[in-house]
Amino acid sequence: MKQTSTVGKSNKTVLVLLILGLSTIIFPLYMTVVIAFKQPSEMTNSISGILSLPRVWSLQNFREAMEVTDFWNSLKNSLLISGLTVGLSILIHSLMGYTLGRNKSSKFYNFVYLFIVSGMFVPFAILMMPLAKQTAEMGLANWFGVILLYVVFYMPMNVMLYSGYLTNIPLALEEAARVDGASTWLTYWKIIFPIMRPMHATVAVITALAVWNDVMTPLIIMAGSSENTLPLAQLNFQSQFGTNYNLAFASYLLSLIPILVFYLICQKQILNGVVNGAVK
């Protein structure tokens, strides 16, 4: 009986925590949708006015938001930068993770691994101004320079994940491939790379989310460029005298759709990748 009551209390606690966690997601999402469909005249200073549903559900805010942000061009730039960053990250970081993960017994490789992973503790604010100057002098103050910086910025986390995931892949697979005459390069691409598919999905989603929502790096590096990503274009809703929340929230919903679809496609592989990659 005591065990049953303990299990019942535990289930209730979990249920309460789940409800609290769900409310922290649903409430902001509700506010975003409601404000996106409201007209500015419906926005009042009272709480009931802000929380109430729109009188008329209209897509006018979305049309205006797309015009203000030059939506299709900004979307193209965001997709280009995010897609190339994710692709390069998977290729380069998986190779580095494989090389360092399989050679941790070597003092040199272990030092290189720790050196790369320590990059996670370097704040972007320290690097911001030197990077802006260097990229301008090297002619990289454009989307290519932003992609290059992203690949470097997310290298520590991704290398750590890939290196940790390798501990779940037995060396016997590689040894059997070598016995059959396969080179290290062929063994990696034909055996190891496909096996790491869950980690590829995890790295892709983590990197894509970070790149898609980032404002500071494109703002600093592409300051002199006429090209905008979606987060940069959404800064147009903020002015010295206020913010057009209705158009801004409509634009936020539009920019949420592509990354949400990408997450739904990769979600089956993510949990397995995170759990296994956590083993260092």
PDB file of C-alpha atoms in Angstrom:
ATOM      1  CA  MET A   1       0.000   0.000   0.000  1.00  0.00           C
ATOM      2  CA  LYS A   2       2.800   2.391   0.881  1.00  0.00           C
ATOM      3  CA  GLN A   3       4.484   1.707  -2.442  1.00  0.00           C
ATOM      4  CA  THR A   4       1.208   2.349  -4.311  1.00  0.00           C
ATOM      5  CA  SER A   5       0.629   5.654  -2.514  1.00  0.00           C
ATOM      6  CA  THR A   6       4.205   6.721  -3.198  1.00  0.00           C
ATOM      7  CA  VAL A   7       3.795   5.959  -6.900  1.00  0.00           C
ATOM      8  CA  GLY A   8       0.501   7.875  -6.932  1.00  0.00           C
ATOM      9  CA  LYS A   9       2.093  10.932  -5.349  1.00  0.00           C
ATOM     10  CA  SER A  10       4.980  10.721  -7.790  1.00  0.00           C
ATOM     11  CA  ASN A  11       2.584  10.608 -10.744  1.00  0.00           C
ATOM     12  CA  LYS A  12       0.675  13.623  -9.433  1.00  0.00           C
ATOM     13  CA  THR A  13       3.905  15.553  -9.008  1.00  0.00           C
ATOM     14  CA  VAL A  14       4.953  14.722 -12.563  1.00  0.00           C
ATOM     15  CA  LEU A  15       1.512  15.751 -13.829  1.00  0.00           C
ATOM     16  CA  VAL A  16       1.695  19.093 -12.029  1.00  0.00           C
ATOM     17  CA  LEU A  17       5.178  19.743 -13.396  1.00  0.00           C
ATOM     18  CA  LEU A  18       4.023  18.846 -16.915  1.00  0.00           C
ATOM     19  CA  ILE A  19       1.065  21.242 -16.636  1.00  0.00           C
ATOM     20  CA  LEU A  20       3.334  24.040 -15.406  1.00  0.00           C
ATOM     21  CA  GLY A  21       5.823  23.360 -18.177  1.00  0.00           C
ATOM     22  CA  LEU A  22       3.064  23.253 -20.778  1.00  0.00           C
ATOM     23  CA  SER A  23       1.617  26.549 -19.564  1.00  0.00           C
ATOM     24  CA  THR A  24       4.971  28.266 -20.057  1.00  0.00           C
ATOM     25  CA  ILE A  25       4.788  27.242 -23.733  1.00  0.00           C
ATOM     26  CA  ILE A  26       1.086  27.662 -24.456  1.00  0.00           C
ATOM     27  CA  PHE A  27       0.661  31.116 -22.896  1.00  0.00           C
ATOM     28  CA  PRO A  28       3.408  32.892 -24.927  1.00  0.00           C
ATOM     29  CA  LEU A  29       2.236  31.093 -28.072  1.00  0.00           C
ATOM     30  CA  TYR A  30      -1.355  32.173 -27.399  1.00  0.00           C
ATOM     31  CA  MET A  31      -0.238  35.775 -26.906  1.00  0.00           C
ATOM     32  CA  THR A  32       1.768  35.684 -30.122  1.00  0.00           C
ATOM     33  CA  VAL A  33      -1.142  34.376 -32.196  1.00  0.00           C
ATOM     34  CA  VAL A  34      -3.700  36.728 -30.649  1.00  0.00           C
ATOM     35  CA  ILE A  35      -1.581  39.865 -31.034  1.00  0.00           C
ATOM     36  CA  ALA A  36      -0.588  38.876 -34.586  1.00  0.00           C
ATOM     37  CA  PHE A  37      -4.242  38.814 -35.690  1.00  0.00           C
ATOM     38  CA  LYS A  38      -5.355  41.911 -33.782  1.00  0.00           C
ATOM     39  CA  GLN A  39      -5.527  45.421 -35.157  1.00  0.00           C
ATOM     40  CA  PRO A  40      -3.607  48.186 -33.312  1.00  0.00           C
ATOM     41  CA  SER A  41      -6.940  49.741 -32.257  1.00  0.00           C
ATOM     42  CA  GLU A  42      -7.748  46.572 -30.296  1.00  0.00           C
ATOM     43  CA  MET A  43      -4.600  46.832 -28.208  1.00  0.00           C
ATOM     44  CA  THR A  44      -5.398  48.510 -24.904  1.00  0.00           C
ATOM     45  CA  ASN A  45      -3.509  49.017 -21.679  1.00  0.00           C
ATOM     46  CA  SER A  46      -5.809  46.680 -19.773  1.00  0.00           C
ATOM     47  CA  ILE A  47      -4.912  43.033 -19.300  1.00  0.00           C
ATOM     48  CA  SER A  48      -8.308  41.877 -20.546  1.00  0.00           C
ATOM     49  CA  GLY A  49      -7.848  43.889 -23.744  1.00  0.00           C
ATOM     50  CA  ILE A  50      -4.494  42.267 -24.451  1.00  0.00           C
ATOM     51  CA  LEU A  51      -5.627  38.722 -23.626  1.00  0.00           C
ATOM     52  CA  SER A  52      -8.956  38.902 -25.459  1.00  0.00           C
ATOM     53  CA  LEU A  53      -9.438  37.309 -28.864  1.00  0.00           C
ATOM     54  CA  PRO A  54      -9.439  39.510 -31.980  1.00  0.00           C
ATOM     55  CA  ARG A  55     -12.822  40.891 -33.037  1.00  0.00           C
ATOM     56  CA  VAL A  56     -12.056  39.970 -36.649  1.00  0.00           C
ATOM     57  CA  TRP A  57      -9.501  37.344 -37.680  1.00  0.00           C
ATOM     58  CA  SER A  58      -7.690  39.080 -40.530  1.00  0.00           C
ATOM     59  CA  LEU A  59      -4.456  38.365 -42.416  1.00  0.00           C
ATOM     60  CA  GLN A  60      -3.796  42.065 -42.975  1.00  0.00           C
ATOM     61  CA  ASN A  61      -0.981  42.158 -40.403  1.00  0.00           C
ATOM     62  CA  PHE A  62       0.766  39.274 -42.142  1.00  0.00           C
ATOM     63  CA  ARG A  63       0.558  40.965 -45.534  1.00  0.00           C
ATOM     64  CA  GLU A  64       1.966  44.214 -44.140  1.00  0.00           C
ATOM     65  CA  ALA A  65       4.690  42.369 -42.227  1.00  0.00           C
ATOM     66  CA  MET A  66       5.791  40.598 -45.411  1.00  0.00           C
ATOM     67  CA  GLU A  67       6.041  43.934 -47.217  1.00  0.00           C
ATOM     68  CA  VAL A  68       7.992  45.651 -44.419  1.00  0.00           C
ATOM     69  CA  THR A  69      10.516  42.823 -44.069  1.00  0.00           C
ATOM     70  CA  ASP A  70      10.807  42.052 -47.805  1.00  0.00           C
ATOM     71  CA  PHE A  71       9.832  38.596 -46.605  1.00  0.00           C
ATOM     72  CA  TRP A  72      10.727  36.396 -49.569  1.00  0.00           C
ATOM     73  CA  ASN A  73      14.179  37.912 -50.045  1.00  0.00           C
ATOM     74  CA  SER A  74      14.915  37.797 -46.311  1.00  0.00           C
ATOM     75  CA  LEU A  75      13.611  34.235 -46.141  1.00  0.00           C
ATOM     76  CA  LYS A  76      15.903  33.258 -49.018  1.00  0.00           C
ATOM     77  CA  ASN A  77      18.936  34.709 -47.213  1.00  0.00           C
ATOM     78  CA  SER A  78      18.029  32.989 -43.939  1.00  0.00           C
ATOM     79  CA  LEU A  79      17.500  29.654 -45.679  1.00  0.00           C
ATOM     80  CA  LEU A  80      20.786  30.020 -47.574  1.00  0.00           C
ATOM     81  CA  ILE A  81      22.827  30.866 -44.485  1.00  0.00           C
ATOM     82  CA  SER A  82      21.139  28.276 -42.257  1.00  0.00           C
ATOM     83  CA  GLY A  83      21.256  25.501 -44.863  1.00  0.00           C
ATOM     84  CA  LEU A  84      24.914  25.969 -45.774  1.00  0.00           C
ATOM     85  CA  THR A  85      25.913  26.318 -42.120  1.00  0.00           C
ATOM     86  CA  VAL A  86      24.120  23.101 -41.164  1.00  0.00           C
ATOM     87  CA  GLY A  87      25.586  21.198 -44.124  1.00  0.00           C
ATOM     88  CA  LEU A  88      29.145  22.351 -43.473  1.00  0.00           C
ATOM     89  CA  SER A  89      28.794  21.753 -39.746  1.00  0.00           C
ATOM     90  CA  ILE A  90      27.691  18.155 -40.247  1.00  0.00           C
ATOM     91  CA  LEU A  91      30.519  17.423 -42.681  1.00  0.00           C
ATOM     92  CA  ILE A  92      33.371  19.226 -40.892  1.00  0.00           C
ATOM     93  CA  HIS A  93      32.394  18.734 -37.262  1.00  0.00           C
ATOM     94  CA  SER A  94      31.599  15.035 -37.691  1.00  0.00           C
ATOM     95  CA  LEU A  95      35.038  14.483 -39.224  1.00  0.00           C
ATOM     96  CA  MET A  96      36.697  16.377 -36.390  1.00  0.00           C
ATOM     97  CA  GLY A  97      34.621  14.550 -33.786  1.00  0.00           C
ATOM     98  CA  TYR A  98      35.550  11.205 -35.319  1.00  0.00           C
ATOM     99  CA  THR A  99      39.260  12.032 -35.479  1.00  0.00           C
ATOM    100  CA  LEU A 100      39.456  13.378 -31.942  1.00  0.00           C
ATOM    101  CA  GLY A 101      37.063  10.830 -30.433  1.00  0.00           C
ATOM    102  CA  ARG A 102      39.000   7.855 -31.713  1.00  0.00           C
ATOM    103  CA  ASN A 103      42.370   9.252 -30.610  1.00  0.00           C
ATOM    104  CA  LYS A 104      41.681  10.551 -27.104  1.00  0.00           C
ATOM    105  CA  SER A 105      44.329   8.239 -25.724  1.00  0.00           C
ATOM    106  CA  SER A 106      46.898  10.453 -27.448  1.00  0.00           C
ATOM    107  CA  LYS A 107      47.956  13.468 -25.394  1.00  0.00           C
ATOM    108  CA  PHE A 108      48.134  15.646 -28.489  1.00  0.00           C
ATOM    109  CA  TYR A 109      44.636  14.786 -29.723  1.00  0.00           C
ATOM    110  CA  ASN A 110      43.237  15.073 -26.216  1.00  0.00           C
ATOM    111  CA  PHE A 111      44.769  18.550 -25.895  1.00  0.00           C
ATOM    112  CA  VAL A 112      43.287  19.568 -29.261  1.00  0.00           C
ATOM    113  CA  TYR A 113      39.879  18.243 -28.161  1.00  0.00           C
ATOM    114  CA  LEU A 114      39.951  20.167 -24.890  1.00  0.00           C
ATOM    115  CA  PHE A 115      41.183  23.294 -26.682  1.00  0.00           C
ATOM    116  CA  ILE A 116      38.302  23.177 -29.159  1.00  0.00           C
ATOM    117  CA  VAL A 117      35.666  22.416 -26.510  1.00  0.00           C
ATOM    118  CA  SER A 118      36.943  25.285 -24.345  1.00  0.00           C
ATOM    119  CA  GLY A 119      35.701  27.605 -27.084  1.00  0.00           C
ATOM    120  CA  MET A 120      32.200  27.205 -25.610  1.00  0.00           C
ATOM    121  CA  PHE A 121      33.279  29.392 -22.696  1.00  0.00           C
ATOM    122  CA  VAL A 122      34.377  32.362 -24.825  1.00  0.00           C
ATOM    123  CA  PRO A 123      31.553  34.960 -24.955  1.00  0.00           C
ATOM    124  CA  PHE A 124      30.682  36.457 -28.311  1.00  0.00           C
ATOM    125  CA  ALA A 125      30.828  39.978 -26.882  1.00  0.00           C
ATOM    126  CA  ILE A 126      34.610  39.686 -26.493  1.00  0.00           C
ATOM    127  CA  LEU A 127      35.080  38.620 -30.117  1.00  0.00           C
ATOM    128  CA  MET A 128      32.487  40.914 -31.660  1.00  0.00           C
ATOM    129  CA  MET A 129      34.521  43.993 -32.541  1.00  0.00           C
ATOM    130  CA  PRO A 130      37.772  42.209 -33.570  1.00  0.00           C
ATOM    131  CA  LEU A 131      35.760  39.910 -35.833  1.00  0.00           C
ATOM    132  CA  ALA A 132      33.927  42.826 -37.420  1.00  0.00           C
ATOM    133  CA  LYS A 133      37.238  44.507 -38.232  1.00  0.00           C
ATOM    134  CA  GLN A 134      38.948  41.352 -39.503  1.00  0.00           C
ATOM    135  CA  THR A 135      36.052  40.246 -41.717  1.00  0.00           C
ATOM    136  CA  ALA A 136      35.854  43.742 -43.235  1.00  0.00           C
ATOM    137  CA  GLU A 137      39.590  43.767 -43.985  1.00  0.00           C
ATOM    138  CA  MET A 138      39.444  40.266 -45.497  1.00  0.00           C
ATOM    139  CA  GLY A 139      36.419  41.044 -47.664  1.00  0.00           C
ATOM    140  CA  LEU A 140      34.195  38.673 -45.684  1.00  0.00           C
ATOM    141  CA  ALA A 141      31.616  41.224 -44.508  1.00  0.00           C
ATOM    142  CA  ASN A 142      28.880  39.293 -46.284  1.00  0.00           C
ATOM    143  CA  TRP A 143      26.797  36.147 -45.974  1.00  0.00           C
ATOM    144  CA  PHE A 144      29.812  33.926 -46.719  1.00  0.00           C
ATOM    145  CA  GLY A 145      31.710  35.454 -43.781  1.00  0.00           C
ATOM    146  CA  VAL A 146      28.684  34.914 -41.536  1.00  0.00           C
ATOM    147  CA  ILE A 147      28.514  31.236 -42.529  1.00  0.00           C
ATOM    148  CA  LEU A 148      32.244  30.812 -41.899  1.00  0.00           C
ATOM    149  CA  LEU A 149      31.910  32.319 -38.418  1.00  0.00           C
ATOM    150  CA  TYR A 150      28.906  30.149 -37.601  1.00  0.00           C
ATOM    151  CA  VAL A 151      30.825  26.994 -38.521  1.00  0.00           C
ATOM    152  CA  VAL A 152      33.575  28.062 -36.120  1.00  0.00           C
ATOM    153  CA  PHE A 153      31.226  29.242 -33.342  1.00  0.00           C
ATOM    154  CA  TYR A 154      29.267  25.983 -33.144  1.00  0.00           C
ATOM    155  CA  MET A 155      32.312  23.756 -33.569  1.00  0.00           C
ATOM    156  CA  PRO A 156      32.969  23.197 -29.822  1.00  0.00           C
ATOM    157  CA  MET A 157      29.478  21.953 -28.996  1.00  0.00           C
ATOM    158  CA  ASN A 158      29.111  19.840 -32.131  1.00  0.00           C
ATOM    159  CA  VAL A 159      32.557  18.247 -31.815  1.00  0.00           C
ATOM    160  CA  MET A 160      31.770  17.334 -28.216  1.00  0.00           C
ATOM    161  CA  LEU A 161      28.465  15.741 -29.265  1.00  0.00           C
ATOM    162  CA  TYR A 162      29.994  13.779 -32.127  1.00  0.00           C
ATOM    163  CA  SER A 163      32.936  12.664 -30.030  1.00  0.00           C
ATOM    164  CA  GLY A 164      30.617  11.501 -27.266  1.00  0.00           C
ATOM    165  CA  TYR A 165      28.360   9.660 -29.710  1.00  0.00           C
ATOM    166  CA  LEU A 166      31.331   7.669 -31.029  1.00  0.00           C
ATOM    167  CA  THR A 167      31.642   5.900 -27.690  1.00  0.00           C
ATOM    168  CA  ASN A 168      28.433   4.050 -28.609  1.00  0.00           C
ATOM    169  CA  ILE A 169      29.884   2.787 -31.907  1.00  0.00           C
ATOM    170  CA  PRO A 170      32.048  -0.325 -31.361  1.00  0.00           C
ATOM    171  CA  LEU A 171      35.551  -0.340 -32.768  1.00  0.00           C
ATOM    172  CA  ALA A 172      34.913  -3.865 -34.035  1.00  0.00           C
ATOM    173  CA  LEU A 173      33.021  -2.405 -36.998  1.00  0.00           C
ATOM    174  CA  GLU A 174      36.052  -0.418 -38.121  1.00  0.00           C
ATOM    175  CA  GLU A 175      38.427  -3.293 -37.479  1.00  0.00           C
ATOM    176  CA  ALA A 176      36.272  -5.596 -39.611  1.00  0.00           C
ATOM    177  CA  ALA A 177      36.254  -3.016 -42.412  1.00  0.00           C
ATOM    178  CA  ARG A 178      40.051  -2.743 -42.296  1.00  0.00           C
ATOM    179  CA  VAL A 179      40.371  -6.526 -42.489  1.00  0.00           C
ATOM    180  CA  ASP A 180      38.261  -6.363 -45.659  1.00  0.00           C
ATOM    181  CA  GLY A 181      40.719  -3.833 -47.093  1.00  0.00           C
ATOM    182  CA  ALA A 182      38.788  -0.591 -46.524  1.00  0.00           C
ATOM    183  CA  SER A 183      40.801   2.554 -45.847  1.00  0.00           C
ATOM    184  CA  THR A 184      40.099   4.839 -42.892  1.00  0.00           C
ATOM    185  CA  TRP A 185      38.443   7.353 -45.206  1.00  0.00           C
ATOM    186  CA  LEU A 186      36.198   4.694 -46.793  1.00  0.00           C
ATOM    187  CA  THR A 187      35.392   3.198 -43.401  1.00  0.00           C
ATOM    188  CA  TYR A 188      34.247   6.561 -42.116  1.00  0.00           C
ATOM    189  CA  TRP A 189      31.973   7.443 -45.055  1.00  0.00           C
ATOM    190  CA  LYS A 190      30.533   3.963 -45.606  1.00  0.00           C
ATOM    191  CA  ILE A 191      30.118   2.814 -41.994  1.00  0.00           C
ATOM    192  CA  ILE A 192      30.579   5.494 -39.328  1.00  0.00           C
ATOM    193  CA  PHE A 193      28.901   8.451 -41.047  1.00  0.00           C
ATOM    194  CA  PRO A 194      25.596   6.618 -41.733  1.00  0.00           C
ATOM    195  CA  ILE A 195      25.526   5.191 -38.182  1.00  0.00           C
ATOM    196  CA  MET A 196      25.768   8.720 -36.742  1.00  0.00           C
ATOM    197  CA  ARG A 197      22.485   9.746 -38.401  1.00  0.00           C
ATOM    198  CA  PRO A 198      20.716  10.483 -35.073  1.00  0.00           C
ATOM    199  CA  MET A 199      23.568  12.796 -34.094  1.00  0.00           C
ATOM    200  CA  HIS A 200      23.477  14.438 -37.524  1.00  0.00           C
ATOM    201  CA  ALA A 201      19.812  15.273 -36.933  1.00  0.00           C
ATOM    202  CA  THR A 202      20.558  16.598 -33.442  1.00  0.00           C
ATOM    203  CA  VAL A 203      23.419  18.776 -34.634  1.00  0.00           C
ATOM    204  CA  ALA A 204      21.331  19.992 -37.574  1.00  0.00           C
ATOM    205  CA  VAL A 205      18.439  21.115 -35.381  1.00  0.00           C
ATOM    206  CA  ILE A 206      20.601  22.707 -32.674  1.00  0.00           C
ATOM    207  CA  THR A 207      22.704  24.564 -35.230  1.00  0.00           C
ATOM    208  CA  ALA A 208      19.739  25.562 -37.392  1.00  0.00           C
ATOM    209  CA  LEU A 209      17.811  26.961 -34.418  1.00  0.00           C
ATOM    210  CA  ALA A 210      20.793  29.005 -33.275  1.00  0.00           C
ATOM    211  CA  VAL A 211      21.565  30.347 -36.749  1.00  0.00           C
ATOM    212  CA  TRP A 212      17.935  30.994 -37.701  1.00  0.00           C
ATOM    213  CA  ASN A 213      17.261  33.130 -34.614  1.00  0.00           C
ATOM    214  CA  ASP A 214      20.618  34.895 -34.418  1.00  0.00           C
ATOM    215  CA  VAL A 215      20.638  38.668 -34.790  1.00  0.00           C
ATOM    216  CA  MET A 216      24.013  39.830 -33.514  1.00  0.00           C
ATOM    217  CA  THR A 217      26.350  38.066 -35.943  1.00  0.00           C
ATOM    218  CA  PRO A 218      24.618  39.200 -39.179  1.00  0.00           C
ATOM    219  CA  LEU A 219      24.057  42.647 -37.656  1.00  0.00           C
ATOM    220  CA  ILE A 220      27.758  43.104 -36.890  1.00  0.00           C
ATOM    221  CA  ILE A 221      29.255  41.385 -39.935  1.00  0.00           C
ATOM    222  CA  MET A 222      26.737  42.397 -42.613  1.00  0.00           C
ATOM    223  CA  ALA A 223      26.192  45.942 -41.349  1.00  0.00           C
ATOM    224  CA  GLY A 224      27.299  47.496 -44.652  1.00  0.00           C
ATOM    225  CA  SER A 225      25.366  45.047 -46.792  1.00  0.00           C
ATOM    226  CA  SER A 226      21.897  45.576 -48.227  1.00  0.00           C
ATOM    227  CA  GLU A 227      21.020  41.916 -47.620  1.00  0.00           C
ATOM    228  CA  ASN A 228      18.958  41.040 -44.556  1.00  0.00           C
ATOM    229  CA  THR A 229      18.091  37.830 -42.782  1.00  0.00           C
ATOM    230  CA  LEU A 230      14.637  37.496 -41.229  1.00  0.00           C
ATOM    231  CA  PRO A 231      15.768  38.471 -37.694  1.00  0.00           C
ATOM    232  CA  LEU A 232      17.531  41.542 -39.108  1.00  0.00           C
ATOM    233  CA  ALA A 233      14.512  42.540 -41.178  1.00  0.00           C
ATOM    234  CA  GLN A 234      12.295  42.237 -38.109  1.00  0.00           C
ATOM    235  CA  LEU A 235      14.252  45.018 -36.452  1.00  0.00           C
ATOM    236  CA  ASN A 236      12.289  47.366 -38.740  1.00  0.00           C
ATOM    237  CA  PHE A 237       9.310  46.993 -36.417  1.00  0.00           C
ATOM    238  CA  GLN A 238      11.239  48.714 -33.629  1.00  0.00           C
ATOM    239  CA  SER A 239      11.731  52.440 -33.752  1.00  0.00           C
ATOM    240  CA  GLN A 240      12.927  55.165 -31.402  1.00  0.00           C
ATOM    241  CA  PHE A 241       9.370  55.847 -30.299  1.00  0.00           C
ATOM    242  CA  GLY A 242       7.910  52.373 -29.990  1.00  0.00           C
ATOM    243  CA  THR A 243       7.312  48.947 -31.494  1.00  0.00           C
ATOM    244  CA  ASN A 244       4.555  47.796 -33.815  1.00  0.00           C
ATOM    245  CA  TYR A 245       3.749  44.614 -31.912  1.00  0.00           C
ATOM    246  CA  ASN A 246       0.963  43.488 -34.231  1.00  0.00           C
ATOM    247  CA  LEU A 247       3.177  43.398 -37.319  1.00  0.00           C
ATOM    248  CA  ALA A 248       6.168  42.134 -35.337  1.00  0.00           C
ATOM    249  CA  PHE A 249       4.294  39.154 -33.900  1.00  0.00           C
ATOM    250  CA  ALA A 250       2.805  38.358 -37.300  1.00  0.00           C
ATOM    251  CA  SER A 251       6.320  38.322 -38.735  1.00  0.00           C
ATOM    252  CA  TYR A 252       7.526  36.112 -35.860  1.00  0.00           C
ATOM    253  CA  LEU A 253       4.844  33.552 -36.668  1.00  0.00           C
ATOM    254  CA  LEU A 254       5.808  33.554 -40.340  1.00  0.00           C
ATOM    255  CA  SER A 255       9.489  33.012 -39.506  1.00  0.00           C
ATOM    256  CA  LEU A 256       8.555  30.227 -37.086  1.00  0.00           C
ATOM    257  CA  ILE A 257       7.014  28.015 -39.775  1.00  0.00           C
ATOM    258  CA  PRO A 258      10.179  26.918 -41.695  1.00  0.00           C
ATOM    259  CA  ILE A 259      12.212  26.032 -38.614  1.00  0.00           C
ATOM    260  CA  LEU A 260       9.211  24.255 -37.050  1.00  0.00           C
ATOM    261  CA  VAL A 261       8.773  22.108 -40.151  1.00  0.00           C
ATOM    262  CA  PHE A 262      12.494  21.290 -40.104  1.00  0.00           C
ATOM    263  CA  TYR A 263      12.273  20.270 -36.439  1.00  0.00           C
ATOM    264  CA  LEU A 264       9.258  18.025 -37.073  1.00  0.00           C
ATOM    265  CA  ILE A 265      11.150  16.245 -39.842  1.00  0.00           C
ATOM    266  CA  CYS A 266      14.187  15.581 -37.616  1.00  0.00           C
ATOM    267  CA  GLN A 267      12.463  14.999 -34.270  1.00  0.00           C
ATOM    268  CA  LYS A 268      12.500  11.185 -34.430  1.00  0.00           C
ATOM    269  CA  GLN A 269      16.298  11.144 -34.481  1.00  0.00           C
ATOM    270  CA  ILE A 270      16.933  13.938 -31.973  1.00  0.00           C
ATOM    271  CA  LEU A 271      16.260  12.218 -28.635  1.00  0.00           C
ATOM    272  CA  ASN A 272      18.475   9.253 -29.447  1.00  0.00           C
ATOM    273  CA  GLY A 273      21.241  11.575 -30.584  1.00  0.00           C
ATOM    274  CA  VAL A 274      21.115  13.761 -27.484  1.00  0.00           C
ATOM    275  CA  VAL A 275      21.073  10.838 -25.051  1.00  0.00           C
ATOM    276  CA  ASN A 276      23.934   8.972 -26.708  1.00  0.00           C
ATOM    277  CA  GLY A 277      25.942  12.107 -27.423  1.00  0.00           C
ATOM    278  CA  ALA A 278      25.861  13.082 -23.784  1.00  0.00           C
ATOM    279  CA  VAL A 279      28.353  10.295 -22.991  1.00  0.00           C
ATOM    280  CA  LYS A 280      31.798  11.918 -23.161  1.00  0.00           C
TER     281      LYS A 280
END
